[in-house]
PDB file of C-alpha atoms and ligand atoms in Angstrom:
ATOM      1  CA  UNK H   1      -0.074  -0.007   0.364  1.00 42.00           C
ATOM      2  CA  UNK H   2       3.130   1.894  -0.707  1.00 54.00           C
ATOM      3  CA  UNK H   3       3.879   2.890   2.811  1.00 61.00           C
ATOM      4  CA  UNK H   4       7.142   1.604   4.185  1.00 66.00           C
ATOM      5  CA  UNK H   5       7.046   0.786   7.699  1.00 65.00           C
ATOM      6  CA  UNK H   6       9.700   3.035   9.303  1.00 64.00           C
ATOM      7  CA  UNK H   7       8.816   6.468   7.531  1.00 68.00           C
ATOM      8  CA  UNK H   8       5.896   6.094   6.412  1.00 73.00           C
ATOM      9  CA  UNK H   9       3.046   6.337   3.034  1.00 82.00           C
ATOM     10  CA  UNK H  10       5.426   7.113   0.287  1.00 86.00           C
ATOM     11  CA  UNK H  11       4.500  10.642  -0.590  1.00 88.00           C
ATOM     12  CA  UNK H  12       5.275  12.016  -4.427  1.00 89.00           C
ATOM     13  CA  UNK H  13       7.173  16.096  -3.770  1.00 92.00           C
ATOM     14  CA  UNK H  14       4.172  17.461  -4.942  1.00 96.00           C
ATOM     15  CA  UNK H  15       3.899  19.576  -8.836  1.00 97.00           C
ATOM     16  CA  UNK H  16       2.692  23.496  -9.246  1.00 98.00           C
ATOM     17  CA  UNK H  17       0.075  23.146 -12.054  1.00 98.00           C
ATOM     18  CA  UNK H  18       0.306  27.006 -13.806  1.00 98.00           C
ATOM     19  CA  UNK H  19      -3.037  28.511 -14.573  1.00 98.00           C
ATOM     20  CA  UNK H  20      -3.424  29.434 -18.157  1.00 98.00           C
ATOM     21  CA  UNK H  21      -7.278  30.474 -17.476  1.00 97.00           C
ATOM     22  CA  UNK H  22      -5.370  32.821 -15.722  1.00 98.00           C
ATOM     23  CA  UNK H  23      -2.877  34.510 -17.726  1.00 96.00           C
ATOM     24  CA  UNK H  24      -0.320  32.432 -15.836  1.00 97.00           C
ATOM     25  CA  UNK H  25      -1.357  35.005 -13.380  1.00 98.00           C
ATOM     26  CA  UNK H  26      -2.371  31.992 -10.542  1.00 98.00           C
ATOM     27  CA  UNK H  27      -0.761  28.296  -9.524  1.00 98.00           C
ATOM     28  CA  UNK H  28      -2.293  25.291  -7.935  1.00 98.00           C
ATOM     29  CA  UNK H  29      -0.070  23.278  -5.081  1.00 98.00           C
ATOM     30  CA  UNK H  30      -1.453  19.787  -5.603  1.00 98.00           C
ATOM     31  CA  UNK H  31      -1.199  18.565  -3.061  1.00 98.00           C
ATOM     32  CA  UNK H  32      -4.126  16.228  -3.605  1.00 97.00           C
ATOM     33  CA  UNK H  33      -1.954  13.705  -5.887  1.00 96.00           C
ATOM     34  CA  UNK H  34       0.994  13.505  -3.595  1.00 95.00           C
ATOM     35  CA  UNK H  35      -0.308  10.152  -2.160  1.00 91.00           C
ATOM     36  CA  UNK H  36      -3.578   7.711  -3.376  1.00 87.00           C
ATOM     37  CA  UNK H  37      -4.743   7.502  -0.171  1.00 86.00           C
ATOM     38  CA  UNK H  38      -3.361   9.808   2.760  1.00 88.00           C
ATOM     39  CA  UNK H  39      -4.539  12.578   0.196  1.00 87.00           C
ATOM     40  CA  UNK H  40      -3.224  16.309   0.725  1.00 95.00           C
ATOM     41  CA  UNK H  41      -2.564  18.087   3.686  1.00 97.00           C
ATOM     42  CA  UNK H  42      -3.222  15.319   6.095  1.00 96.00           C
ATOM     43  CA  UNK H  43      -0.327  13.306   5.876  1.00 93.00           C
ATOM     44  CA  UNK H  44       2.241  16.656   6.697  1.00 96.00           C
ATOM     45  CA  UNK H  45       0.340  17.353   9.926  1.00 97.00           C
ATOM     46  CA  UNK H  46       0.293  13.852  11.054  1.00 97.00           C
ATOM     47  CA  UNK H  47       4.013  13.223  10.365  1.00 94.00           C
ATOM     48  CA  UNK H  48       4.701  14.723  13.660  1.00 96.00           C
ATOM     49  CA  UNK H  49       2.186  13.363  15.916  1.00 97.00           C
ATOM     50  CA  UNK H  50       3.380   9.505  14.424  1.00 96.00           C
ATOM     51  CA  UNK H  51       7.319   9.992  15.185  1.00 95.00           C
ATOM     52  CA  UNK H  52       6.476  11.389  18.662  1.00 96.00           C
ATOM     53  CA  UNK H  53       3.944   7.822  19.159  1.00 96.00           C
ATOM     54  CA  UNK H  54       6.931   5.944  18.105  1.00 93.00           C
ATOM     55  CA  UNK H  55       9.984   7.956  19.560  1.00 94.00           C
ATOM     56  CA  UNK H  56       7.840   7.631  22.939  1.00 96.00           C
ATOM     57  CA  UNK H  57       7.302   3.458  22.258  1.00 95.00           C
ATOM     58  CA  UNK H  58       3.539   3.813  22.068  1.00 97.00           C
ATOM     59  CA  UNK H  59       1.666   2.141  19.923  1.00 97.00           C
ATOM     60  CA  UNK H  60      -2.385   3.531  19.951  1.00 98.00           C
ATOM     61  CA  UNK H  61      -3.093   6.443  17.257  1.00 98.00           C
ATOM     62  CA  UNK H  62      -6.471   7.792  19.309  1.00 98.00           C
ATOM     63  CA  UNK H  63      -8.531  10.931  16.853  1.00 98.00           C
ATOM     64  CA  UNK H  64     -11.118  12.189  16.349  1.00 98.00           C
ATOM     65  CA  UNK H  65     -12.704  13.276  13.311  1.00 97.00           C
ATOM     66  CA  UNK H  66     -16.714  13.680  11.608  1.00 94.00           C
ATOM     67  CA  UNK H  67     -18.422  10.959   8.928  1.00 92.00           C
ATOM     68  CA  UNK H  68     -16.964  11.876   6.006  1.00 89.00           C
ATOM     69  CA  UNK H  69     -13.548  13.129   7.854  1.00 93.00           C
ATOM     70  CA  UNK H  70     -10.672  13.243   5.919  1.00 94.00           C
ATOM     71  CA  UNK H  71      -8.311  13.395   8.724  1.00 96.00           C
ATOM     72  CA  UNK H  72      -9.827   9.597   9.468  1.00 97.00           C
ATOM     73  CA  UNK H  73      -8.998   8.194   6.983  1.00 95.00           C
ATOM     74  CA  UNK H  74      -4.781   9.228   6.940  1.00 95.00           C
ATOM     75  CA  UNK H  75      -4.890   8.127   9.755  1.00 97.00           C
ATOM     76  CA  UNK H  76      -6.331   4.850   9.724  1.00 96.00           C
ATOM     77  CA  UNK H  77      -3.768   4.733   6.554  1.00 94.00           C
ATOM     78  CA  UNK H  78      -0.952   6.013   8.293  1.00 94.00           C
ATOM     79  CA  UNK H  79      -0.917   4.396  11.348  1.00 96.00           C
ATOM     80  CA  UNK H  80      -1.774   0.508   9.545  1.00 94.00           C
ATOM     81  CA  UNK H  81       1.545   1.564   7.034  1.00 91.00           C
ATOM     82  CA  UNK H  82       3.469   1.946  10.948  1.00 92.00           C
ATOM     83  CA  UNK H  83       2.172  -1.017  12.396  1.00 93.00           C
ATOM     84  CA  UNK H  84       0.856   1.890  14.765  1.00 96.00           C
ATOM     85  CA  UNK H  85      -3.187   0.620  15.730  1.00 98.00           C
ATOM     86  CA  UNK H  86      -4.991   3.651  15.121  1.00 98.00           C
ATOM     87  CA  UNK H  87      -8.790   4.643  17.300  1.00 98.00           C
ATOM     88  CA  UNK H  88     -10.891   6.814  16.099  1.00 98.00           C
ATOM     89  CA  UNK H  89     -14.225   9.002  17.982  1.00 98.00           C
ATOM     90  CA  UNK H  90     -15.979   9.530  15.262  1.00 98.00           C
ATOM     91  CA  UNK H  91     -18.748  12.852  15.547  1.00 96.00           C
ATOM     92  CA  UNK H  92     -22.801  11.033  16.425  1.00 95.00           C
ATOM     93  CA  UNK H  93     -24.527   8.658  16.926  1.00 92.00           C
ATOM     94  CA  UNK H  94     -23.580   4.815  14.580  1.00 91.00           C
ATOM     95  CA  UNK H  95     -25.629   5.471  11.566  1.00 89.00           C
ATOM     96  CA  UNK H  96     -27.236   2.115  10.382  1.00 91.00           C
ATOM     97  CA  UNK H  97     -24.868   1.901   7.540  1.00 93.00           C
ATOM     98  CA  UNK H  98     -20.982   3.043   7.855  1.00 94.00           C
ATOM     99  CA  UNK H  99     -20.580   6.632   5.276  1.00 92.00           C
ATOM    100  CA  UNK H 100     -17.895   4.769   2.506  1.00 92.00           C
ATOM    101  CA  UNK H 101     -14.583   7.272   4.688  1.00 93.00           C
ATOM    102  CA  UNK H 102     -15.692   5.466   8.076  1.00 96.00           C
ATOM    103  CA  UNK H 103     -15.350   2.018   6.820  1.00 96.00           C
ATOM    104  CA  UNK H 104     -12.172   3.214   3.545  1.00 95.00           C
ATOM    105  CA  UNK H 105     -11.062   3.788   7.643  1.00 97.00           C
ATOM    106  CA  UNK H 106     -12.332   0.331   9.413  1.00 97.00           C
ATOM    107  CA  UNK H 107     -11.342  -1.130   6.460  1.00 97.00           C
ATOM    108  CA  UNK H 108      -7.763   0.136   7.226  1.00 96.00           C
ATOM    109  CA  UNK H 109      -7.944  -1.142  10.709  1.00 97.00           C
ATOM    110  CA  UNK H 110      -9.162   1.665  12.798  1.00 98.00           C
ATOM    111  CA  UNK H 111     -11.801   0.831  15.306  1.00 98.00           C
ATOM    112  CA  UNK H 112     -14.658   3.390  16.022  1.00 98.00           C
ATOM    113  CA  UNK H 113     -16.351   4.417  18.448  1.00 97.00           C
ATOM    114  CA  UNK H 114     -19.574   6.228  18.221  1.00 97.00           C
ATOM    115  CA  UNK H 115     -20.105   9.546  20.927  1.00 96.00           C
ATOM    116  CA  UNK H 116     -22.701  11.430  21.110  1.00 95.00           C
ATOM    117  CA  UNK H 117     -22.485  15.588  19.521  1.00 93.00           C
ATOM    118  CA  UNK H 118     -21.875  16.713  23.273  1.00 94.00           C
ATOM    119  CA  UNK H 119     -19.717  14.719  24.822  1.00 94.00           C
ATOM    120  CA  UNK H 120     -18.127  15.040  20.632  1.00 96.00           C
ATOM    121  CA  UNK H 121     -17.543  18.848  20.857  1.00 94.00           C
ATOM    122  CA  UNK H 122     -15.806  18.322  24.330  1.00 94.00           C
ATOM    123  CA  UNK H 123     -13.383  15.467  22.925  1.00 94.00           C
ATOM    124  CA  UNK H 124     -14.185  13.027  25.234  1.00 93.00           C
ATOM    125  CA  UNK H 125     -12.551   9.984  25.310  1.00 96.00           C
ATOM    126  CA  UNK H 126     -15.510   7.146  25.916  1.00 95.00           C
ATOM    127  CA  UNK H 127     -14.409   5.014  28.691  1.00 95.00           C
ATOM    128  CA  UNK H 128     -14.523   1.730  27.566  1.00 95.00           C
ATOM    129  CA  UNK H 129     -11.891   2.333  25.244  1.00 97.00           C
ATOM    130  CA  UNK H 130     -10.194   2.410  28.533  1.00 96.00           C
ATOM    131  CA  UNK H 131     -10.891  -1.150  28.231  1.00 95.00           C
ATOM    132  CA  UNK H 132      -8.829  -2.145  25.568  1.00 93.00           C
ATOM    133  CA  UNK H 133      -6.089   0.550  25.731  1.00 96.00           C
ATOM    134  CA  UNK H 134      -3.963   1.710  28.569  1.00 97.00           C
ATOM    135  CA  UNK H 135      -3.308   5.108  28.580  1.00 96.00           C
ATOM    136  CA  UNK H 136      -0.350   4.578  28.785  1.00 97.00           C
ATOM    137  CA  UNK H 137       0.367   3.306  25.346  1.00 98.00           C
ATOM    138  CA  UNK H 138      -2.153   5.613  23.592  1.00 98.00           C
ATOM    139  CA  UNK H 139      -0.954   9.101  21.458  1.00 98.00           C
ATOM    140  CA  UNK H 140      -3.546  11.345  21.665  1.00 98.00           C
ATOM    141  CA  UNK H 141      -3.692  13.758  18.461  1.00 98.00           C
ATOM    142  CA  UNK H 142      -6.121  16.254  18.021  1.00 96.00           C
ATOM    143  CA  UNK H 143      -9.658  16.767  15.660  1.00 95.00           C
ATOM    144  CA  UNK H 144      -7.228  16.932  12.082  1.00 95.00           C
ATOM    145  CA  UNK H 145      -4.084  17.196  13.307  1.00 96.00           C
ATOM    146  CA  UNK H 146      -3.819  21.073  15.340  1.00 94.00           C
ATOM    147  CA  UNK H 147      -1.474  21.877  17.088  1.00 93.00           C
ATOM    148  CA  UNK H 148       2.021  23.336  17.189  1.00 93.00           C
ATOM    149  CA  UNK H 149       3.048  19.514  15.470  1.00 96.00           C
ATOM    150  CA  UNK H 150       0.029  20.134  13.174  1.00 97.00           C
ATOM    151  CA  UNK H 151       1.984  23.635  12.126  1.00 96.00           C
ATOM    152  CA  UNK H 152       5.260  22.458  11.744  1.00 96.00           C
ATOM    153  CA  UNK H 153       4.412  19.702   9.636  1.00 97.00           C
ATOM    154  CA  UNK H 154       2.585  22.424   7.551  1.00 98.00           C
ATOM    155  CA  UNK H 155       5.846  24.735   7.680  1.00 96.00           C
ATOM    156  CA  UNK H 156       8.340  21.969   6.931  1.00 97.00           C
ATOM    157  CA  UNK H 157       6.211  21.461   4.035  1.00 97.00           C
ATOM    158  CA  UNK H 158       5.842  24.181   2.482  1.00 97.00           C
ATOM    159  CA  UNK H 159       9.931  25.241   3.327  1.00 96.00           C
ATOM    160  CA  UNK H 160      10.585  22.845   0.659  1.00 96.00           C
ATOM    161  CA  UNK H 161       9.097  25.131  -1.819  1.00 96.00           C
ATOM    162  CA  UNK H 162      10.273  28.185  -3.351  1.00 95.00           C
ATOM    163  CA  UNK H 163       7.296  29.807  -1.847  1.00 96.00           C
ATOM    164  CA  UNK H 164       8.960  33.140  -3.118  1.00 97.00           C
ATOM    165  CA  UNK H 165       7.774  34.159  -6.903  1.00 97.00           C
ATOM    166  CA  UNK H 166       4.435  34.646  -5.152  1.00 98.00           C
ATOM    167  CA  UNK H 167       2.789  36.938  -3.758  1.00 98.00           C
ATOM    168  CA  UNK H 168      -0.867  35.827  -2.033  1.00 98.00           C
ATOM    169  CA  UNK H 169      -1.510  31.838  -0.639  1.00 98.00           C
ATOM    170  CA  UNK H 170      -4.099  31.013   0.035  1.00 98.00           C
ATOM    171  CA  UNK H 171      -6.015  27.867   0.896  1.00 98.00           C
ATOM    172  CA  UNK H 172      -8.995  26.055   2.023  1.00 98.00           C
ATOM    173  CA  UNK H 173      -9.320  26.611   6.222  1.00 98.00           C
ATOM    174  CA  UNK H 174     -10.753  24.130   8.907  1.00 96.00           C
ATOM    175  CA  UNK H 175      -9.457  24.342  11.643  1.00 95.00           C
ATOM    176  CA  UNK H 176      -6.967  26.356  10.494  1.00 96.00           C
ATOM    177  CA  UNK H 177      -3.322  24.404  11.155  1.00 97.00           C
ATOM    178  CA  UNK H 178      -2.882  24.359   7.168  1.00 98.00           C
ATOM    179  CA  UNK H 179      -3.314  28.587   6.739  1.00 98.00           C
ATOM    180  CA  UNK H 180      -0.920  28.626   9.943  1.00 97.00           C
ATOM    181  CA  UNK H 181       1.458  26.538   8.858  1.00 97.00           C
ATOM    182  CA  UNK H 182       1.216  28.459   5.298  1.00 97.00           C
ATOM    183  CA  UNK H 183       1.996  31.468   7.219  1.00 96.00           C
ATOM    184  CA  UNK H 184       4.018  31.167   9.688  1.00 95.00           C
ATOM    185  CA  UNK H 185       6.574  29.618   6.065  1.00 95.00           C
ATOM    186  CA  UNK H 186       5.504  32.506   4.933  1.00 95.00           C
ATOM    187  CA  UNK H 187       7.783  36.048   3.140  1.00 94.00           C
ATOM    188  CA  UNK H 188       7.256  39.959   4.371  1.00 93.00           C
ATOM    189  CA  UNK H 189       6.463  41.308   1.129  1.00 95.00           C
ATOM    190  CA  UNK H 190       2.794  37.701   0.630  1.00 96.00           C
ATOM    191  CA  UNK H 191      -0.001  37.608   2.652  1.00 96.00           C
ATOM    192  CA  UNK H 192      -1.931  34.323   3.436  1.00 97.00           C
ATOM    193  CA  UNK H 193      -5.921  34.062   3.692  1.00 98.00           C
ATOM    194  CA  UNK H 194      -7.755  31.277   3.920  1.00 98.00           C
ATOM    195  CA  UNK H 195     -11.095  30.109   3.290  1.00 98.00           C
ATOM    196  CA  UNK H 196     -13.266  28.927   5.924  1.00 98.00           C
ATOM    197  CA  UNK H 197     -15.192  26.096   5.094  1.00 97.00           C
ATOM    198  CA  UNK H 198     -17.305  26.482   8.556  1.00 95.00           C
ATOM    199  CA  UNK H 199     -19.791  29.218   8.879  1.00 96.00           C
ATOM    200  CA  UNK H 200     -19.633  32.186  11.580  1.00 95.00           C
ATOM    201  CA  UNK H 201     -16.756  30.352  13.167  1.00 94.00           C
ATOM    202  CA  UNK H 202     -15.215  33.663  13.776  1.00 94.00           C
ATOM    203  CA  UNK H 203     -12.844  32.235  16.835  1.00 94.00           C
ATOM    204  CA  UNK H 204     -10.612  30.617  14.299  1.00 94.00           C
ATOM    205  CA  UNK H 205      -8.479  33.929  13.722  1.00 94.00           C
ATOM    206  CA  UNK H 206      -7.718  33.415  17.158  1.00 93.00           C
ATOM    207  CA  UNK H 207      -6.358  30.114  17.724  1.00 90.00           C
ATOM    208  CA  UNK H 208      -4.672  30.461  14.505  1.00 93.00           C
ATOM    209  CA  UNK H 209      -2.738  33.225  16.094  1.00 92.00           C
ATOM    210  CA  UNK H 210      -2.020  30.989  19.395  1.00 89.00           C
ATOM    211  CA  UNK H 211      -0.332  28.668  17.004  1.00 87.00           C
ATOM    212  CA  UNK H 212       1.653  30.967  15.338  1.00 87.00           C
ATOM    213  CA  UNK H 213       6.038  32.226  15.909  1.00 78.00           C
ATOM    214  CA  UNK H 214       4.969  36.029  16.840  1.00 75.00           C
ATOM    215  CA  UNK H 215       6.576  38.155  13.905  1.00 71.00           C
ATOM    216  CA  UNK H 216       4.196  35.999  11.989  1.00 72.00           C
ATOM    217  CA  UNK H 217       1.051  36.677  13.200  1.00 74.00           C
ATOM    218  CA  UNK H 218       0.039  40.283  10.819  1.00 80.00           C
ATOM    219  CA  UNK H 219       0.119  37.611   7.154  1.00 89.00           C
ATOM    220  CA  UNK H 220      -2.600  36.512   7.320  1.00 96.00           C
ATOM    221  CA  UNK H 221      -6.555  36.857   7.289  1.00 95.00           C
ATOM    222  CA  UNK H 222      -9.500  33.862   6.892  1.00 97.00           C
ATOM    223  CA  UNK H 223     -12.920  35.544   4.013  1.00 98.00           C
ATOM    224  CA  UNK H 224     -15.830  34.577   5.574  1.00 98.00           C
ATOM    225  CA  UNK H 225     -18.379  34.863   3.306  1.00 98.00           C
ATOM    226  CA  UNK H 226     -17.881  31.074   0.502  1.00 98.00           C
ATOM    227  CA  UNK H 227     -19.066  28.835   3.575  1.00 97.00           C
ATOM    228  CA  UNK H 228     -22.071  27.478   0.742  1.00 97.00           C
ATOM    229  CA  UNK H 229     -23.922  26.653   3.527  1.00 97.00           C
ATOM    230  CA  UNK H 230     -21.651  25.472   6.735  1.00 95.00           C
ATOM    231  CA  UNK H 231     -19.505  22.749   6.561  1.00 92.00           C
ATOM    232  CA  UNK H 232     -19.540  20.593   3.884  1.00 92.00           C
ATOM    233  CA  UNK H 233     -22.702  21.745   3.111  1.00 95.00           C
ATOM    234  CA  UNK H 234     -23.265  22.139  -0.528  1.00 96.00           C
ATOM    235  CA  UNK H 235     -25.396  23.733  -3.141  1.00 97.00           C
ATOM    236  CA  UNK H 236     -26.188  23.068  -6.978  1.00 97.00           C
ATOM    237  CA  UNK H 237     -23.788  26.112  -7.913  1.00 98.00           C
ATOM    238  CA  UNK H 238     -21.474  25.069  -6.102  1.00 98.00           C
ATOM    239  CA  UNK H 239     -21.834  21.514  -8.076  1.00 98.00           C
ATOM    240  CA  UNK H 240     -21.784  23.219 -10.928  1.00 98.00           C
ATOM    241  CA  UNK H 241     -19.359  25.945 -10.443  1.00 98.00           C
ATOM    242  CA  UNK H 242     -17.232  22.615  -9.276  1.00 98.00           C
ATOM    243  CA  UNK H 243     -17.545  21.062 -12.592  1.00 98.00           C
ATOM    244  CA  UNK H 244     -17.321  23.534 -14.607  1.00 98.00           C
ATOM    245  CA  UNK H 245     -13.709  24.184 -12.611  1.00 98.00           C
ATOM    246  CA  UNK H 246     -12.357  21.097 -13.878  1.00 98.00           C
ATOM    247  CA  UNK H 247     -13.191  21.796 -17.936  1.00 98.00           C
ATOM    248  CA  UNK H 248     -11.127  24.952 -17.487  1.00 98.00           C
ATOM    249  CA  UNK H 249      -8.329  24.129 -15.320  1.00 98.00           C
ATOM    250  CA  UNK H 250      -8.470  19.728 -15.215  1.00 98.00           C
ATOM    251  CA  UNK H 251      -8.830  20.490 -11.449  1.00 98.00           C
ATOM    252  CA  UNK H 252     -10.798  18.274  -9.654  1.00 98.00           C
ATOM    253  CA  UNK H 253     -12.157  19.282  -5.998  1.00 98.00           C
ATOM    254  CA  UNK H 254     -13.640  18.779  -3.434  1.00 98.00           C
ATOM    255  CA  UNK H 255     -17.499  20.140  -2.046  1.00 97.00           C
ATOM    256  CA  UNK H 256     -15.989  20.164   1.171  1.00 96.00           C
ATOM    257  CA  UNK H 257     -12.633  22.374   1.615  1.00 98.00           C
ATOM    258  CA  UNK H 258     -11.119  22.987  -1.770  1.00 98.00           C
ATOM    259  CA  UNK H 259     -14.553  24.061  -4.474  1.00 98.00           C
ATOM    260  CA  UNK H 260     -15.534  26.183  -2.380  1.00 98.00           C
ATOM    261  CA  UNK H 261     -11.827  27.482  -1.774  1.00 98.00           C
ATOM    262  CA  UNK H 262     -11.343  28.405  -5.734  1.00 98.00           C
ATOM    263  CA  UNK H 263     -14.350  29.586  -6.074  1.00 98.00           C
ATOM    264  CA  UNK H 264     -13.753  32.351  -3.832  1.00 98.00           C
ATOM    265  CA  UNK H 265     -10.316  32.520  -5.644  1.00 98.00           C
ATOM    266  CA  UNK H 266     -12.177  33.206  -9.169  1.00 98.00           C
ATOM    267  CA  UNK H 267     -14.364  35.812  -7.387  1.00 98.00           C
ATOM    268  CA  UNK H 268     -11.901  37.364  -5.687  1.00 98.00           C
ATOM    269  CA  UNK H 269      -9.512  37.149  -9.385  1.00 98.00           C
ATOM    270  CA  UNK H 270     -13.307  38.943 -11.412  1.00 98.00           C
ATOM    271  CA  UNK H 271     -13.693  41.580  -8.951  1.00 98.00           C
ATOM    272  CA  UNK H 272     -10.124  42.691  -9.484  1.00 98.00           C
ATOM    273  CA  UNK H 273      -9.146  42.133  -5.831  1.00 98.00           C
ATOM    274  CA  UNK H 274      -5.051  40.545  -7.072  1.00 98.00           C
ATOM    275  CA  UNK H 275      -3.080  43.570  -8.545  1.00 96.00           C
ATOM    276  CA  UNK H 276      -1.544  42.474 -12.399  1.00 94.00           C
ATOM    277  CA  UNK H 277       1.440  42.820 -10.429  1.00 96.00           C
ATOM    278  CA  UNK H 278       0.371  39.702  -8.471  1.00 98.00           C
ATOM    279  CA  UNK H 279       0.822  35.886  -8.490  1.00 98.00           C
ATOM    280  CA  UNK H 280      -1.448  33.597  -6.803  1.00 98.00           C
ATOM    281  CA  UNK H 281      -0.263  30.084  -5.012  1.00 98.00           C
ATOM    282  CA  UNK H 282      -3.547  28.021  -4.217  1.00 98.00           C
ATOM    283  CA  UNK H 283      -3.329  24.701  -2.268  1.00 98.00           C
ATOM    284  CA  UNK H 284      -5.196  21.994  -2.641  1.00 98.00           C
ATOM    285  CA  UNK H 285      -5.267  20.523   0.062  1.00 98.00           C
ATOM    286  CA  UNK H 286      -6.840  16.765  -1.390  1.00 97.00           C
ATOM    287  CA  UNK H 287     -10.156  15.779   0.368  1.00 95.00           C
ATOM    288  CA  UNK H 288     -11.006  14.363  -3.563  1.00 96.00           C
ATOM    289  CA  UNK H 289     -12.502  11.411  -1.171  1.00 90.00           C
ATOM    290  CA  UNK H 290     -15.003  12.696   0.141  1.00 91.00           C
ATOM    291  CA  UNK H 291     -16.868  13.513  -3.458  1.00 95.00           C
ATOM    292  CA  UNK H 292     -18.267   9.841  -2.738  1.00 92.00           C
ATOM    293  CA  UNK H 293     -21.437  10.465  -0.238  1.00 90.00           C
ATOM    294  CA  UNK H 294     -22.530  13.115  -3.160  1.00 94.00           C
ATOM    295  CA  UNK H 295     -25.330  11.744  -5.794  1.00 94.00           C
ATOM    296  CA  UNK H 296     -23.131  10.096  -8.362  1.00 93.00           C
ATOM    297  CA  UNK H 297     -23.519  11.559 -11.534  1.00 95.00           C
ATOM    298  CA  UNK H 298     -22.809  14.780 -10.070  1.00 96.00           C
ATOM    299  CA  UNK H 299     -19.629  15.643 -11.728  1.00 98.00           C
ATOM    300  CA  UNK H 300     -18.091  15.056 -14.454  1.00 98.00           C
ATOM    301  CA  UNK H 301     -14.673  13.609 -12.910  1.00 97.00           C
TER     302      UNK H 301
HETATM  303  C1  PLP R 401      -9.012  18.902   6.267  1.00 61.58           C
HETATM  304  C2  PLP R 401      -8.637  19.538   4.777  1.00 61.58           C
HETATM  305  C3  PLP R 401      -8.304  20.375   5.113  1.00 61.58           C
HETATM  306  C4  PLP R 401      -8.439  21.456   5.850  1.00 61.58           C
HETATM  307  O1  PLP R 401      -7.287  21.479   6.911  1.00 61.58           O
HETATM  308  P1  PLP R 401      -7.262  22.508   8.424  1.00 61.58           P
HETATM  309  O2  PLP R 401      -5.536  21.932   8.716  1.00 61.58           O
HETATM  310  O3  PLP R 401      -8.111  21.633   9.480  1.00 61.58           O
HETATM  311  O4  PLP R 401      -7.594  23.650   8.199  1.00 61.58           O
HETATM  312  C5  PLP R 401      -8.349  21.423   4.538  1.00 61.58           C
HETATM  313  N1  PLP R 401      -8.876  20.668   2.359  1.00 61.58           N
HETATM  314  C6  PLP R 401      -9.066  19.471   2.759  1.00 61.58           C
HETATM  315  C7  PLP R 401      -9.144  19.148   1.195  1.00 61.58           C
HETATM  316  C8  PLP R 401      -9.435  19.374   3.886  1.00 61.58           C
HETATM  317  O5  PLP R 401      -8.960  17.372   4.062  1.00 61.58           O
END
């Protein structure tokens, strides 16, 4: 499954695709292509935590996510490849049938525990988990890999890319970990713009600032107008856009995050937000597996 037991998944160096449809003034960092299962931003965010577990001799990873979470699949796959046990605490009551995401996580060996939304919000680990594993053997990773090790993984990735030529870096935002990583790696002349996938999550800016070192807190902002109804919500207009964007650029997107990012970019571009000397880097953070929950035939890719 393209894994090395010691170093983890065989992640390829991401390519940067120049968009001729935008006069070559916008490019896409194709993190969606770096691995068939652990795609997008997730491996970079997980890497530091998994290394920590291995250094500390811990054999089990516990983490949190919803029924369509890319983070859950990525964690399950990465743990399977590294010979670590994985436990997923899943938001909400157990559904009659598992989502494609959760079936995949389970088939990768992840043990799933469903938890009521209120307990989930508090990130309470259900007591039955501790009848199966000991606390000492576990490393708990926050939802979405949020935290300093997650940010460091993204900033290390960003430092490995020739970022200087870009005036703006745009990425989709869930927990803000990816945004923080790029903000940390950005040059002073650059502006990092996050497109929020959640509705009215105005605590984001604060939580991003919290994980950034001093001096890096001022070069980013979050736009909140492109959530299309909220997290994992979509409209016919968004699905239409995803097909149009694919026809224009040959780039597939996911309806939870990257479609909203590309839509926002196109909107800003048309509004003249970027000056003629701008060069925009769009971070394709992956997540394409989530499209399996859409009605078949909605998308042309
Ligand atoms: C998880 C995810 C994000 C959000 O990343 P954060 O670091 O939590 O902000 C963005 N895009 C895709 C495709 C994702 O799967």
